[in-house]
Each structure stands twice: as C-alpha cells, then as structure tokens.
Amino acid sequence: MLYDSIDMLRKRHLLINKPEIIRILKIQDEIVSQIRVFLKKEGFVEILAPIIGPVTDPGIRDAKQVSINYYGTEFKVMSSMILYKQMMINVFPKVFALSPNVRLEPTETIKTRRHLTEFRQIDLEVVNATYKDLIDLGERMLCYVIRKIKQKHGKELREERRQLEVPRRPFKRYEYREVLEILKNFGVNVEYGSEIPWDGEELLSKIHREPFWIMEFPVTARGFYYLEHEEKPGILRDFDLLYPEGFGEAISGGEREYRYERVVNRMVKSGENVADYGWYLEMLKNGILPSAGFGIGVERLTRFICGLENIWDAVPFPKVAGIYSP
Ligand code: AMP
Ligand code: MG
C-alpha cells in the first residue's frame, strides 16, 4: 500500500488533475489564505523568505542540509529561516513568511508518512514575547483556521470523510520530562536529553483526541538559538505542538537566545563551527532584540485538516526521501 502510493508520486504529472488531488489543493489554498488573514489581523508583516544563504538552521535532527556552489563559495539551501527571522525582528515587531525549506531526510522517513524533503513553513517571530505568548498565539491561529475551513469547505471535508472539530482551548500542556514518563508507561524508553523519536511522537499523538503542547525541552535536544530558562538550567523556553490522532508534530518554537557570548558558547557546546556564522554573529555582536517565534508546516497542517494518510498527498509536487519525482 505504502509503496503503491509512493509509485504514484513518480507519475504526478499524469495524475495531478484527479478530483481527490484538486479537492485537497483547494482546501490548502484556503488554509494559507486564512493564516494570512489571521496574522494580518494580529498585526504581522509578511516578508519574503530567503531560499539560499551562507548558513542555515542546523537544528534539523538527522536530515542533511543541501549546499550549492555560489560563485565559488558554498551556500546552503534554507533548512529553515530562523536566523533571518532574528534579523527582521529588529525592523518589524511581528513578522512572518511562507518559507520554503529543503532537508534531505533519511530514507526511513518514508515510513513516517509525515516527512517531505521539500516543504513549507509559515514561519513567524514576535519581538519581546515569551514562549507562553507564542503558545497562546499558536492555539488561536490553529482554531481560527480550522473554524474557517469547516465553514468554507464543509462539503470537501465530508467528501474526504474527515470529521474535524475546532479544538477546545487551552490545549493540554506537558513538560518534556512528563512526556518521557508517559512514553515509559507504553514501553518506550527515551533517554533524558534526546529528541523524542518519530515512533514515540506518533504514539503520543495517537493517544490524544485534541492537539497538545510539549514544553521545555532539554538544551541538548535542540538548536543553539533557543533560550535557556534562568531558573531551570539545562531547560529551554521552547515548545512543540502535536496534532492528535497520530498525525504527529505540527509546530516547533520558543524564545530565542540573542546574546552574542551565550550563542557562541552554545554553538561550541553543540559542535557548530563558529566561523561559519559570520554575518549572524556580527549581527548579534551589534545587538538584536529578544524575540520568540515558531514555524508550522503547511503540508502537515493540510494533512491534518484533510485527514490524509500520507503527507505527499498534501502538496502539488511532492518530494519524498530517496524518490525521484517531478
Ligand atoms: P522543525 O524546525 O524541524 O521543528 O520544523 C518546523 C515545522 O516544519 C515542523 O513542526 C513541521 O510542521 C514542519 N516540518 C519539519 N520537517 C518537515 C518535513 N521533513 N516534512 C514536512 N514538514 C516538516
Ligand atoms: Mg520540530
């Protein structure tokens, strides 16, 4: 079944006008429009996302970055625009972009059904905000979009046989360490300090009927740009949102470390080559404002809203690890 469906990816150019695909793309168009409406009402300015640059987000787990030869120097294709959001927050207090990302995910991610190698995030950042402010924003945004899609595309959701409710707020909030306990009770042992593995994430998602947050990951599990708690050393002021019903991670975000010395320290500890981050470190040395933000994957949101088995049905030109397709 999985491999039949992957085979169809290679024939996308012949299948793109199937009614099922058209239906999903119409819903996706509305999802993106409604996120824009919501964020504009909240006072956000939309900026154009970078596609390439000297460095990009290293916090992408087991995925590999893509390099290009840029007139004789190495450039990266954006794995996420986090470093650029920190630049823009000094210009506009609330910014967002529809940001394309490329990550060469390991081939076993085909089996998660939620990993693409090319995807988009609505990536946003708010000056002087706390991670709890962003949790609140994320909940309101998700509920707003679901409500609008139900109103405007009830017919299409019924055709997809998707039963979708607007979640109740506030969503449940766990701390990372609580989640390790839950997983342990299901026989999944995750070492404190590491990322939650994909099957653990799916299990947690399956046992929930409503979206829920996981907050305060350990510093060793995440990128150097998340802010550490003053009063809880080793713990970050960050969060993930997980969809229920097995759909897995929706959002990652948090408060940012913005102080030059501390960032360098964190880079060294996480094994980054400080010299690669020239413009970014120069910017930090010059001083930037504190901020918090998050990214929500557009294809994953579409998959969840439409109730799709595979993420590759939630994008017009899907790219899946190891598969050659248009
Ligand atoms: P991350 O920076 O890895 O936390 O990614 C931010 C968000 O982008 C995630 O919460 C997902 O919604 C989405 N995302 C990350 N990696 C992928 C992927 N390989 N395929 C599709 N969506 C992704
Ligand atoms: Mg994440």
Coordinates of C-alpha atoms and ligand atoms in Angstrom, one line a residue:
M1 CA 0.0 0.0 0.0
L2 CA 2.7 2.5 1.1
Y3 CA 4.8 1.6 -1.9
D4 CA 1.9 1.8 -4.4
S5 CA 1.2 5.2 -3.1
I6 CA 4.9 6.2 -3.5
D7 CA 4.9 4.8 -7.0
M8 CA 2.1 7.3 -7.9
L9 CA 4.4 10.2 -6.9
R10 CA 6.6 9.4 -9.9
K11 CA 3.6 9.8 -12.1
R12 CA 2.4 13.1 -10.6
H13 CA 2.4 14.9 -13.9
L14 CA -0.2 12.4 -15.2
L15 CA -2.4 12.3 -12.1
I16 CA -2.4 15.9 -10.9
N17 CA -6.0 16.6 -12.2
K18 CA -7.6 13.8 -10.2
P19 CA -10.6 15.2 -8.3
E20 CA -9.1 14.0 -4.9
I21 CA -6.0 16.0 -5.5
I22 CA -7.9 19.1 -6.7
R23 CA -10.1 19.0 -3.6
I24 CA -7.1 18.9 -1.3
L25 CA -5.3 21.8 -3.2
K26 CA -8.4 23.9 -2.9
I27 CA -8.5 23.4 0.9
Q28 CA -4.8 24.1 1.0
D29 CA -5.3 27.4 -0.8
E30 CA -7.9 28.4 1.8
I31 CA -5.6 27.3 4.7
V32 CA -2.8 29.6 3.5
S33 CA -5.3 32.5 2.8
Q34 CA -6.8 32.2 6.3
I35 CA -3.5 32.1 8.1
R36 CA -2.6 35.3 6.3
V37 CA -5.9 36.9 7.3
F38 CA -5.4 35.8 10.9
L39 CA -1.8 37.1 11.1
K40 CA -2.6 40.4 9.4
K41 CA -5.4 40.9 12.0
E42 CA -2.8 40.3 14.7
G43 CA -0.5 43.0 13.2
F44 CA 2.1 40.8 11.4
V45 CA 4.0 42.0 8.4
E46 CA 4.6 39.4 5.7
I47 CA 8.2 39.3 4.4
L48 CA 9.7 37.3 1.5
A49 CA 11.6 34.3 2.7
P50 CA 15.3 33.6 1.8
I51 CA 16.0 30.5 -0.3
I52 CA 19.8 30.4 -0.1
G53 CA 22.5 31.9 2.2
P54 CA 25.9 31.3 3.7
V55 CA 24.4 29.4 6.7
T56 CA 21.1 27.9 7.6
D57 CA 19.4 26.2 10.6
P58 CA 21.5 23.3 11.9
G59 CA 18.7 22.1 14.2
I60 CA 17.2 19.6 11.8
R61 CA 17.9 16.2 13.6
D62 CA 19.1 13.5 11.2
A63 CA 18.3 15.4 8.0
K64 CA 21.2 16.8 5.8
Q65 CA 21.5 20.3 4.6
V66 CA 21.8 21.0 0.8
S67 CA 24.8 23.0 -0.4
I68 CA 25.2 24.8 -3.7
N69 CA 28.2 26.4 -5.3
Y70 CA 27.6 30.1 -5.2
Y71 CA 30.2 31.7 -7.5
G72 CA 32.9 29.7 -5.9
T73 CA 31.7 29.7 -2.3
E74 CA 29.5 27.2 -0.5
F75 CA 25.9 28.4 0.1
K76 CA 23.2 26.5 1.8
V77 CA 19.6 26.0 0.8
M78 CA 17.4 27.1 3.7
S79 CA 16.5 24.3 6.1
S80 CA 14.6 27.0 8.0
M81 CA 14.9 30.8 8.1
I82 CA 15.3 31.1 11.9
L83 CA 18.5 33.2 11.7
Y84 CA 16.9 35.6 9.2
K85 CA 13.8 36.0 11.4
Q86 CA 16.0 37.2 14.2
M87 CA 17.4 39.8 11.8
M88 CA 13.9 41.0 10.7
I89 CA 12.5 41.4 14.3
N90 CA 14.7 44.5 14.6
V91 CA 12.7 46.0 11.7
F92 CA 9.1 44.9 12.3
P93 CA 7.8 43.8 15.8
K94 CA 5.8 40.9 14.3
V95 CA 6.9 39.2 11.1
F96 CA 6.0 36.1 9.1
A97 CA 6.9 34.4 5.8
L98 CA 5.7 31.4 3.8
S99 CA 9.1 29.9 3.8
P100 CA 10.3 27.0 1.6
N101 CA 12.7 24.6 3.2
V102 CA 14.8 21.7 1.8
R103 CA 16.1 19.0 4.1
L104 CA 17.5 15.6 2.9
E105 CA 15.6 13.5 5.4
P106 CA 16.8 9.9 6.0
T107 CA 15.1 7.4 3.6
E108 CA 13.4 5.6 6.5
T109 CA 11.2 8.8 6.9
I110 CA 9.1 7.5 4.0
K111 CA 7.5 5.2 6.7
T112 CA 6.5 8.1 9.0
R113 CA 4.2 9.4 6.2
R114 CA 4.8 13.0 7.5
H115 CA 8.3 13.8 6.1
L116 CA 8.9 15.6 2.8
T117 CA 12.4 16.7 1.7
E118 CA 10.9 19.9 0.3
F119 CA 8.2 21.6 2.4
R120 CA 7.0 25.0 3.6
Q121 CA 6.5 26.6 6.9
I122 CA 4.5 29.6 8.0
D123 CA 7.4 30.9 10.0
L124 CA 6.7 33.8 12.4
E125 CA 8.5 35.8 15.0
V126 CA 7.4 38.3 17.7
V127 CA 9.6 40.8 19.4
N128 CA 9.9 40.8 23.3
A129 CA 7.4 37.9 23.5
T130 CA 7.6 34.9 25.8
Y131 CA 7.2 31.2 24.7
K132 CA 3.8 31.2 26.5
D133 CA 2.6 34.2 24.4
L134 CA 3.5 32.1 21.3
I135 CA 1.7 29.1 22.7
D136 CA -1.4 31.2 23.0
L137 CA -0.9 32.6 19.5
G138 CA -0.5 29.1 18.0
E139 CA -3.7 27.9 19.7
R140 CA -5.7 30.8 18.4
M141 CA -4.3 30.5 14.9
L142 CA -5.0 26.8 14.6
C143 CA -8.5 27.2 16.0
Y144 CA -9.2 30.1 13.6
V145 CA -8.0 28.2 10.6
I146 CA -9.9 25.0 11.4
R147 CA -13.1 27.0 12.0
K148 CA -12.8 28.8 8.7
I149 CA -12.1 25.6 6.8
K150 CA -15.1 23.9 8.3
Q151 CA -17.2 26.9 7.3
K152 CA -15.9 27.2 3.7
H153 CA -15.1 23.7 2.8
G154 CA -17.5 21.6 4.8
K155 CA -18.6 19.8 1.6
E156 CA -15.0 18.9 0.7
L157 CA -14.2 17.7 4.2
R158 CA -17.3 15.4 4.0
E159 CA -16.1 14.1 0.7
E160 CA -12.8 13.3 2.4
R161 CA -14.8 11.6 5.1
R162 CA -12.9 13.9 7.6
Q163 CA -14.6 14.5 11.0
L164 CA -12.8 17.7 12.2
E165 CA -13.7 19.6 15.3
V166 CA -12.4 23.0 16.4
P167 CA -10.2 22.1 19.3
R168 CA -11.0 23.4 22.8
R169 CA -8.7 25.9 24.3
P170 CA -6.4 26.0 26.3
F171 CA -4.8 22.8 24.8
K172 CA -3.2 20.4 27.2
R173 CA 0.4 21.3 28.1
Y174 CA 3.1 18.8 29.1
E175 CA 6.6 19.3 30.0
Y176 CA 9.2 17.2 28.2
R177 CA 10.0 15.2 31.3
E178 CA 6.3 14.3 31.8
V179 CA 6.2 13.1 28.2
L180 CA 9.1 10.7 28.9
E181 CA 7.1 9.2 31.8
I182 CA 4.1 8.7 29.5
L183 CA 6.2 7.0 26.9
K184 CA 7.9 4.8 29.5
N185 CA 4.4 3.6 30.6
F186 CA 3.9 2.5 27.0
G187 CA 7.3 0.7 27.0
V188 CA 9.1 3.3 25.0
N189 CA 12.3 4.4 26.8
V190 CA 13.7 7.8 25.7
E191 CA 17.0 8.9 27.3
Y192 CA 16.6 12.2 29.1
G193 CA 18.2 14.9 26.9
S194 CA 17.4 13.5 23.5
E195 CA 14.7 14.3 20.9
I196 CA 11.5 12.3 21.1
P197 CA 11.9 9.6 18.4
W198 CA 9.4 9.5 15.5
D199 CA 7.6 6.4 16.7
G200 CA 7.3 7.9 20.2
E201 CA 5.9 11.1 18.7
E202 CA 3.4 9.2 16.7
L203 CA 2.4 7.1 19.8
L204 CA 1.8 10.3 21.9
S205 CA -0.2 11.8 19.0
K206 CA -2.3 8.6 18.7
I207 CA -3.4 8.6 22.4
H208 CA -4.8 12.2 22.1
R209 CA -8.1 13.4 20.6
E210 CA -7.1 17.1 20.7
P211 CA -3.8 18.9 19.9
F212 CA -1.4 19.3 22.8
W213 CA 1.9 21.0 23.7
I214 CA 5.2 19.6 24.8
M215 CA 7.2 22.4 26.5
E216 CA 10.6 22.9 28.0
F217 CA 12.9 20.5 26.1
P218 CA 16.4 19.9 27.4
V219 CA 19.1 22.1 25.9
T220 CA 20.8 19.0 24.4
A221 CA 17.8 18.2 22.2
R222 CA 17.5 21.5 20.3
G223 CA 19.4 24.1 18.3
F224 CA 21.7 26.8 19.8
Y225 CA 19.2 29.6 19.2
Y226 CA 16.6 28.6 21.9
L227 CA 16.8 30.5 25.2
E228 CA 17.6 28.6 28.4
H229 CA 15.5 29.1 31.5
E230 CA 17.3 31.3 34.0
E231 CA 15.9 29.4 37.0
K232 CA 16.0 26.0 35.4
P233 CA 19.5 25.5 33.9
G234 CA 19.6 23.0 31.0
I235 CA 16.0 23.5 30.1
L236 CA 14.7 25.6 27.2
R237 CA 11.9 28.1 27.0
D238 CA 10.5 26.3 23.9
F239 CA 7.7 24.1 22.8
D240 CA 6.3 21.7 20.2
L241 CA 2.6 21.4 19.2
L242 CA 1.5 17.8 18.4
Y243 CA -1.6 17.1 16.4
P244 CA -3.8 14.3 17.8
E245 CA -4.9 11.0 16.0
G246 CA -1.3 10.0 15.0
F247 CA -0.6 13.0 12.8
G248 CA 2.5 14.0 14.9
E249 CA 4.3 17.2 15.2
A250 CA 2.7 20.4 13.9
I251 CA 4.8 23.3 15.3
S252 CA 8.2 23.9 16.9
G253 CA 9.2 27.2 18.5
G254 CA 10.3 29.1 21.6
E255 CA 12.1 32.1 22.9
R256 CA 15.5 32.9 21.3
E257 CA 18.9 33.3 22.8
Y258 CA 20.0 36.7 21.4
R259 CA 23.2 37.5 23.4
Y260 CA 26.4 37.1 21.5
E261 CA 28.6 35.4 24.1
R262 CA 25.9 32.9 25.1
V263 CA 25.2 32.0 21.5
V264 CA 28.9 31.4 20.8
N265 CA 29.0 29.2 23.9
R266 CA 26.0 27.2 22.8
M267 CA 27.4 26.8 19.3
V268 CA 30.7 25.5 20.7
K269 CA 28.9 23.1 23.0
S270 CA 26.7 21.7 20.2
G271 CA 29.7 21.2 17.9
E272 CA 29.0 24.0 15.4
N273 CA 31.8 25.6 13.5
V274 CA 31.5 29.2 14.8
A275 CA 33.4 30.5 11.8
D276 CA 30.5 29.5 9.5
Y277 CA 28.2 32.0 11.2
G278 CA 29.9 35.2 10.2
W279 CA 27.0 37.6 9.4
Y280 CA 24.8 36.1 12.2
L281 CA 27.4 36.6 14.9
E282 CA 28.3 40.1 13.7
M283 CA 24.6 40.9 13.9
L284 CA 24.4 39.6 17.5
K285 CA 27.5 41.5 18.5
N286 CA 25.9 44.6 17.2
G287 CA 22.9 43.8 19.4
I288 CA 19.5 42.4 18.5
L289 CA 16.1 42.4 20.3
P290 CA 14.8 39.4 22.2
S291 CA 12.0 37.5 20.5
A292 CA 10.0 34.3 20.3
G293 CA 8.5 32.6 17.4
F294 CA 7.5 29.3 15.7
G295 CA 7.1 27.5 12.4
I296 CA 4.1 25.5 11.4
G297 CA 4.5 23.1 8.4
V298 CA 1.9 23.9 5.7
E299 CA 1.8 20.4 4.3
R300 CA 1.4 18.8 7.7
L301 CA -1.4 21.2 8.6
T302 CA -3.1 20.3 5.3
R303 CA -2.6 16.6 6.0
F304 CA -4.2 17.0 9.5
I305 CA -7.1 19.1 8.3
C306 CA -7.9 16.8 5.4
G307 CA -7.2 13.7 7.5
L308 CA -4.8 12.3 4.9
E309 CA -2.8 9.1 5.4
N310 CA 0.3 10.5 3.6
I311 CA 1.8 13.9 3.6
W312 CA 2.7 13.6 -0.1
D313 CA -1.0 14.0 -0.9
A314 CA -0.9 17.4 0.8
V315 CA 1.4 19.1 -1.8
P316 CA 1.2 19.6 -5.5
F317 CA 4.8 18.4 -6.4
P318 CA 5.8 16.1 -3.6
K319 CA 9.4 15.3 -2.8
V320 CA 9.9 12.3 -0.6
A321 CA 13.3 11.0 0.7
G322 CA 15.1 8.9 -2.0
I323 CA 12.2 9.1 -4.5
Y324 CA 12.8 10.6 -8.0
S325 CA 9.6 12.5 -8.9
P326 CA 8.7 15.7 -10.8
Ligands
AMP1 P1 11.5 21.9 12.8 O1 12.3 23.2 12.6 O2 12.1 20.7 12.4 O3 10.8 21.9 14.1 O4 10.3 22.1 11.7 C1 9.3 23.1 11.9 C2 8.0 22.5 11.4 O5 8.1 22.3 10.0 C3 7.6 21.2 12.0 O6 6.9 21.3 13.2 C4 6.7 20.6 10.9 O7 5.4 21.1 10.9 C5 7.4 21.1 9.6 N1 8.4 20.1 9.1 C6 9.6 19.8 9.6 N2 10.3 18.9 8.9 C7 9.4 18.5 7.9 C8 9.5 17.6 6.9 N3 10.6 16.8 6.7 N4 8.4 17.4 6.1 C9 7.3 18.2 6.3 N5 7.2 19.1 7.3 C10 8.2 19.3 8.1
MG2 MG 10.4 20.4 15.4

